[in-house]
């Protein structure tokens, strides 16, 4: 365990450093995943690039197109921010079940995404919200859909010299809302056995015009339940449609059995939690309307 | 790897240190400075006994690299209160018999303080308090009295009526 810590003064300097140092370097912010991985010898970087002082990466901003969340935003900041208390509340529901109070004060949204855990609660909520990420590298900036960034357990399409700088959540229509539900073996301090994020859009007659459903811990990455989403579109948004969506999602996901749960149990959880997340989204839409 | 010189602000005092880049803040506090109030246990942010305040917010010092801490204000239990001048929150713990073996208490106190600062002068529900300390484990299982102490202290701050903010 021997590494040097570098403290660049800007995103441009951080990216230039990463480009020069190559695969032996890692960016570090909260370090809640990375330091544990280093201590357990699951990775051994020679250089850590400290991005915690880069003001460019901080802050939550409402724009004309939606909400832009700086990569250094902590889980706790998401939990408490007024922008997420309405239709985007699914994101708060995910952020507030990550680790304990202390980890949520350290861990950042950028790090959580880059760590690419298939069970990452906040990533599930973001995927359901149709989030995009911005990456700045030595060859320029690119914006990609979150789902395209995630390619395997612990693996993303981010190049080593690219820094994830922000996450953008597109503006929801007035008749849309999100929710997040999680099953773990206990209420707090627990990796999800299964978690589900949903974002539902309905029209004035109560018909589902669009839906996004994201699943955690049932595949090699956080993933969308596209079959269930397609089946929901055009249907009346009610209990029976939500139940059907749960069954479709359960049939099409790809869980493994491990120390936390069997494959079969994970499918049962998907079947139960998808309708719950959709129903909560719907009631959130109705609350906002009334 | 060669050592690096850093300056840390701990309990209001400036400390000039030469550290290895991989040292955690917990290691520096205990083994370099001799502040033994922050405890060492799981070393993976599961148990909370290493909790300190970083710019007023509770964090696990066991996974925080000291090299990332220059420019931040660090408060340990030694800077929070002392036997002659206990902090009111510490008084509440004593009054409610919330301290048994004591090992988790520095982390408990600092976690609770961070949580109470976060919610302002609102009075938290017991459920919220339980959630707030969920990352700080007490193996004496004295949670009931710990929650009593935090609730009583929060009420004594002139807190407003509880408004549930439980996810």
Short mmCIF file of C-alpha atoms in Angstrom, two decimals, chain A:
data_model
loop_
_atom_site.label_atom_id
_atom_site.label_comp_id
_atom_site.label_asym_id
_atom_site.label_seq_id
_atom_site.Cartn_x
_atom_site.Cartn_y
_atom_site.Cartn_z
CA UNK A 1 0.00 0.00 0.00
CA UNK A 2 2.08 2.84 -1.26
CA UNK A 3 0.67 5.69 -3.22
CA UNK A 4 1.13 9.40 -3.70
CA UNK A 5 -1.73 11.86 -3.31
CA UNK A 6 -1.98 14.74 -5.79
CA UNK A 7 -4.03 17.88 -5.26
CA UNK A 8 -4.83 19.50 -8.62
CA UNK A 9 -6.41 22.96 -8.54
CA UNK A 10 -8.86 22.54 -11.43
CA UNK A 11 -10.74 19.92 -13.42
CA UNK A 12 -8.36 20.57 -16.33
CA UNK A 13 -5.32 19.91 -14.12
CA UNK A 14 -6.94 16.79 -12.64
CA UNK A 15 -7.64 15.39 -16.08
CA UNK A 16 -4.12 16.23 -17.33
CA UNK A 17 -2.66 14.42 -14.31
CA UNK A 18 -4.86 11.38 -14.90
CA UNK A 19 -3.85 11.33 -18.54
CA UNK A 20 -0.14 11.48 -17.66
CA UNK A 21 -0.30 8.91 -14.85
CA UNK A 22 -2.43 6.40 -16.77
CA UNK A 23 -3.84 3.25 -15.20
CA UNK A 24 -1.86 3.62 -11.99
CA UNK A 25 -3.99 6.62 -10.93
CA UNK A 26 -7.48 6.89 -9.46
CA UNK A 27 -9.58 9.93 -8.65
CA UNK A 28 -10.64 10.16 -5.01
CA UNK A 29 -13.48 12.18 -3.44
CA UNK A 30 -15.30 10.73 -0.40
CA UNK A 31 -13.26 7.53 -0.64
CA UNK A 32 -15.96 5.47 1.08
CA UNK A 33 -15.62 2.74 -1.54
CA UNK A 34 -12.07 3.33 -2.77
CA UNK A 35 -10.25 3.45 0.59
CA UNK A 36 -12.00 0.25 1.73
CA UNK A 37 -11.04 -1.42 -1.57
CA UNK A 38 -7.41 -0.32 -1.14
CA UNK A 39 -7.34 -1.50 2.49
CA UNK A 40 -8.73 -4.89 1.42
CA UNK A 41 -6.14 -5.03 -1.39
CA UNK A 42 -8.82 -5.22 -4.05
CA UNK A 43 -7.03 -2.43 -5.88
CA UNK A 44 -3.59 -0.89 -5.54
CA UNK A 45 -3.30 2.49 -7.24
CA UNK A 46 0.09 4.23 -7.19
CA UNK A 47 -1.46 7.67 -7.42
CA UNK A 48 -4.62 9.18 -5.98
CA UNK A 49 -5.89 12.40 -7.51
CA UNK A 50 -7.75 14.40 -4.86
CA UNK A 51 -10.76 16.10 -6.44
CA UNK A 52 -12.39 17.19 -3.16
CA UNK A 53 -11.20 20.80 -3.52
CA UNK A 54 -12.57 21.36 -7.02
CA UNK A 55 -15.42 23.84 -6.59
CA UNK A 56 -16.41 23.23 -10.23
CA UNK A 57 -17.71 19.81 -9.19
CA UNK A 58 -19.88 21.01 -6.29
CA UNK A 59 -23.45 22.14 -6.06
CA UNK A 60 -27.00 21.33 -7.13
CA UNK A 61 -28.51 23.63 -9.69
CA UNK A 62 -31.99 23.80 -11.22
CA UNK A 63 -31.72 24.63 -14.90
CA UNK A 64 -34.26 25.06 -17.71
CA UNK A 65 -33.72 21.44 -18.70
CA UNK A 66 -33.86 19.89 -15.24
CA UNK A 67 -31.47 19.54 -12.33
CA UNK A 68 -27.70 19.42 -12.57
CA UNK A 69 -25.97 17.67 -9.67
CA UNK A 70 -22.23 18.24 -9.27
CA UNK A 71 -20.20 15.06 -8.88
CA UNK A 72 -19.02 16.03 -5.37
CA UNK A 73 -22.58 16.27 -4.03
CA UNK A 74 -22.87 13.99 -1.01
CA UNK A 75 -25.75 11.63 -0.34
CA UNK A 76 -26.68 13.79 2.62
CA UNK A 77 -26.87 16.92 0.46
CA UNK A 78 -29.26 15.13 -1.90
CA UNK A 79 -31.36 13.99 1.06
CA UNK A 80 -31.83 17.54 2.33
CA UNK A 81 -32.04 19.55 -0.89
CA UNK A 82 -35.42 21.17 -1.68
CA UNK A 83 -35.16 20.33 -5.41
CA UNK A 84 -35.72 16.65 -4.64
CA UNK A 85 -38.62 16.82 -2.18
CA UNK A 86 -41.38 16.66 -4.83
CA UNK A 87 -41.60 14.52 -7.96
CA UNK A 88 -37.90 13.64 -7.74
CA UNK A 89 -38.30 12.25 -4.23
CA UNK A 90 -37.30 8.78 -5.43
CA UNK A 91 -33.74 10.08 -5.39
CA UNK A 92 -34.02 11.09 -1.72
CA UNK A 93 -35.51 7.71 -0.83
CA UNK A 94 -32.42 6.10 -2.35
CA UNK A 95 -29.85 8.53 -0.92
CA UNK A 96 -31.13 8.18 2.64
CA UNK A 97 -30.67 4.40 2.79
CA UNK A 98 -27.02 4.42 1.71
CA UNK A 99 -24.75 3.36 4.59
CA UNK A 100 -25.06 5.31 7.82
CA UNK A 101 -25.19 9.01 8.59
CA UNK A 102 -21.37 9.29 8.49
CA UNK A 103 -20.94 7.55 5.13
CA UNK A 104 -23.66 9.75 3.63
CA UNK A 105 -21.71 12.83 4.78
CA UNK A 106 -18.65 11.59 2.87
CA UNK A 107 -19.83 9.53 -0.09
CA UNK A 108 -20.51 11.44 -3.31
CA UNK A 109 -22.91 10.86 -6.18
CA UNK A 110 -20.03 10.91 -8.69
CA UNK A 111 -18.12 8.26 -6.78
CA UNK A 112 -21.22 6.15 -6.32
CA UNK A 113 -21.81 6.08 -10.08
CA UNK A 114 -18.14 5.53 -11.00
CA UNK A 115 -17.90 2.65 -8.51
CA UNK A 116 -20.56 0.88 -10.62
CA UNK A 117 -21.95 -1.46 -8.01
CA UNK A 118 -24.93 -3.40 -9.43
CA UNK A 119 -26.65 -2.78 -6.07
CA UNK A 120 -26.04 1.01 -5.84
CA UNK A 121 -29.30 2.50 -4.55
CA UNK A 122 -28.77 6.04 -5.85
CA UNK A 123 -27.80 4.76 -9.29
CA UNK A 124 -31.08 2.84 -9.48
CA UNK A 125 -33.05 6.00 -8.67
CA UNK A 126 -31.05 8.01 -11.20
CA UNK A 127 -31.54 5.43 -13.94
CA UNK A 128 -35.29 5.53 -13.36
CA UNK A 129 -35.13 9.32 -13.69
CA UNK A 130 -33.43 9.08 -17.10
CA UNK A 131 -30.23 10.72 -15.84
CA UNK A 132 -27.25 11.60 -18.01
CA UNK A 133 -23.64 12.03 -16.90
CA UNK A 134 -20.97 14.44 -18.10
CA UNK A 135 -17.40 13.24 -18.44
CA UNK A 136 -14.43 15.53 -19.00
CA UNK A 137 -11.29 13.95 -20.42
CA UNK A 138 -8.11 15.00 -22.16
CA UNK A 139 -9.88 14.77 -25.50
CA UNK A 140 -12.89 16.84 -24.47
CA UNK A 141 -16.29 16.56 -22.83
CA UNK A 142 -18.92 13.95 -23.54
CA UNK A 143 -22.39 13.45 -22.20
CA UNK A 144 -23.88 9.98 -22.08
CA UNK A 145 -26.93 8.26 -20.75
CA UNK A 146 -26.31 6.67 -17.37
CA UNK A 147 -27.39 3.28 -18.71
CA UNK A 148 -24.69 3.45 -21.39
CA UNK A 149 -22.02 4.28 -18.85
CA UNK A 150 -22.64 1.13 -16.78
CA UNK A 151 -21.13 -1.92 -18.46
CA UNK A 152 -20.44 -4.48 -15.73
CA UNK A 153 -19.87 -5.00 -12.00
CA UNK A 154 -17.38 -2.26 -11.05
CA UNK A 155 -16.95 -1.35 -14.73
CA UNK A 156 -18.02 1.73 -16.64
CA UNK A 157 -17.41 3.17 -20.11
CA UNK A 158 -15.47 6.02 -18.44
CA UNK A 159 -11.90 6.17 -19.71
CA UNK A 160 -9.23 6.37 -17.04
CA UNK A 161 -8.39 9.99 -17.84
CA UNK A 162 -12.04 11.03 -17.77
CA UNK A 163 -13.52 12.67 -14.72
CA UNK A 164 -17.23 12.34 -14.07
CA UNK A 165 -18.13 15.98 -13.41
CA UNK A 166 -21.92 16.06 -13.08
CA UNK A 167 -25.22 14.23 -13.39
CA UNK A 168 -28.20 15.77 -15.15
CA UNK A 169 -31.79 14.81 -14.43
CA UNK A 170 -34.11 15.91 -17.24
CA UNK A 171 -37.14 17.94 -16.25
CA UNK A 172 -40.21 15.79 -15.59
CA UNK A 173 -43.61 16.61 -17.02
CA UNK A 174 -46.11 18.00 -14.47
CA UNK A 175 -47.91 14.64 -14.43
CA UNK A 176 -44.85 12.56 -13.52
CA UNK A 177 -43.19 11.43 -10.29
CA UNK A 178 -40.61 8.97 -9.04
CA UNK A 179 -40.19 6.54 -6.14
CA UNK A 180 -37.60 4.12 -4.81
CA UNK A 181 -38.10 1.03 -2.66
CA UNK A 182 -35.53 -1.34 -1.25
CA UNK A 183 -35.41 -4.74 0.39
CA UNK A 184 -32.49 -5.52 2.67
CA UNK A 185 -32.07 -7.86 5.60
CA UNK A 186 -32.44 -4.94 7.99
CA UNK A 187 -33.64 -1.36 7.69
CA UNK A 188 -30.31 0.48 7.73
CA UNK A 189 -26.63 -0.07 6.96
CA UNK A 190 -27.47 -2.73 4.43
CA UNK A 191 -26.60 -3.52 0.84
CA UNK A 192 -29.78 -3.97 -1.15
CA UNK A 193 -30.94 -7.54 -1.75
CA UNK A 194 -33.12 -5.95 -4.42
CA UNK A 195 -34.02 -2.32 -5.01
CA UNK A 196 -36.38 -0.74 -7.49
CA UNK A 197 -36.68 2.78 -8.85
CA UNK A 198 -39.65 3.97 -10.84
CA UNK A 199 -40.68 7.07 -12.70
CA UNK A 200 -44.24 7.19 -13.97
CA UNK A 201 -45.89 9.63 -16.37
CA UNK A 202 -49.68 9.69 -16.76
CA UNK A 203 -52.15 11.78 -18.77
CA UNK A 204 -55.24 13.59 -17.51
CA UNK A 205 -57.37 10.46 -17.90
CA UNK A 206 -55.01 8.40 -15.70
CA UNK A 207 -53.43 6.51 -18.55
CA UNK A 208 -49.73 5.73 -18.40
CA UNK A 209 -47.95 7.61 -21.17
CA UNK A 210 -44.43 6.68 -20.13
CA UNK A 211 -42.65 4.71 -17.43
CA UNK A 212 -39.10 3.94 -16.47
CA UNK A 213 -38.35 1.10 -14.09
CA UNK A 214 -34.80 0.47 -12.83
CA UNK A 215 -33.67 -2.59 -10.87
CA UNK A 216 -30.68 -3.02 -8.55
CA UNK A 217 -28.88 -6.21 -7.50
CA UNK A 218 -30.57 -8.42 -10.09
CA UNK A 219 -27.97 -8.29 -12.87
CA UNK A 220 -24.35 -7.42 -13.64
CA UNK A 221 -25.25 -3.72 -13.68
CA UNK A 222 -28.15 -1.67 -12.44
CA UNK A 223 -30.63 -2.22 -15.27
CA UNK A 224 -33.90 -1.10 -16.81
CA UNK A 225 -36.96 -3.39 -16.95
CA UNK A 226 -37.76 -2.40 -20.51
CA UNK A 227 -40.30 -5.13 -21.18
CA UNK A 228 -42.34 -4.04 -18.20
CA UNK A 229 -42.05 -0.37 -19.22
CA UNK A 230 -43.28 -1.13 -22.74
CA UNK A 231 -46.21 -3.13 -21.43
CA UNK A 232 -47.28 -0.27 -19.16
CA UNK A 233 -47.42 2.39 -21.86
CA UNK A 234 -50.98 3.07 -22.98
CA UNK A 235 -52.48 1.13 -20.07
CA UNK A 236 -54.59 2.61 -17.32
CA UNK A 237 -52.19 3.27 -14.43
CA UNK A 238 -53.80 1.06 -11.81
CA UNK A 239 -53.10 -1.81 -9.47
CA UNK A 240 -53.59 -4.51 -12.08
CA UNK A 241 -51.25 -2.86 -14.61
CA UNK A 242 -48.62 -2.40 -11.89
CA UNK A 243 -48.93 -6.04 -10.86
CA UNK A 244 -48.46 -7.10 -14.46
CA UNK A 245 -45.38 -4.88 -14.72
CA UNK A 246 -43.91 -6.58 -11.64
CA UNK A 247 -44.41 -10.01 -13.15
CA UNK A 248 -42.84 -8.99 -16.45
CA UNK A 249 -39.86 -7.36 -14.72
CA UNK A 250 -39.33 -10.46 -12.56
CA UNK A 251 -39.38 -12.75 -15.58
CA UNK A 252 -36.87 -10.67 -17.54
CA UNK A 253 -34.26 -9.72 -14.93
CA UNK A 254 -31.06 -11.67 -14.45
CA UNK A 255 -30.34 -12.24 -10.74
CA UNK A 256 -27.73 -14.49 -9.18
CA UNK A 257 -28.00 -16.35 -5.89
CA UNK A 258 -25.42 -15.29 -3.30
CA UNK A 259 -24.93 -14.89 0.46
CA UNK A 260 -27.71 -12.34 0.66
CA UNK A 261 -30.48 -14.14 -1.23
CA UNK A 262 -31.27 -16.85 -3.75
CA UNK A 263 -32.03 -16.09 -7.36
CA UNK A 264 -35.65 -17.13 -6.87
CA UNK A 265 -36.12 -14.89 -3.84
CA UNK A 266 -34.72 -11.93 -5.76
CA UNK A 267 -37.28 -12.51 -8.52
CA UNK A 268 -40.06 -12.62 -5.95
CA UNK A 269 -38.82 -9.33 -4.54
CA UNK A 270 -38.80 -7.72 -7.98
CA UNK A 271 -42.35 -8.91 -8.53
CA UNK A 272 -43.43 -7.39 -5.21
CA UNK A 273 -41.41 -4.16 -5.25
CA UNK A 274 -42.03 -2.97 -8.82
CA UNK A 275 -45.80 -2.49 -8.22
CA UNK A 276 -45.02 -0.78 -4.92
CA UNK A 277 -42.63 1.71 -6.55
CA UNK A 278 -45.13 2.42 -9.36
CA UNK A 279 -48.03 2.87 -6.94
CA UNK A 280 -45.99 5.26 -4.83
CA UNK A 281 -45.06 7.24 -7.95
CA UNK A 282 -48.71 7.45 -8.90
CA UNK A 283 -49.82 8.63 -5.48
CA UNK A 284 -47.09 11.26 -5.62
CA UNK A 285 -48.49 12.53 -8.93
CA UNK A 286 -51.99 12.65 -7.44
CA UNK A 287 -50.77 14.49 -4.32
CA UNK A 288 -49.07 17.14 -6.43
CA UNK A 289 -52.22 17.57 -8.52
CA UNK A 290 -54.60 17.96 -5.59
#
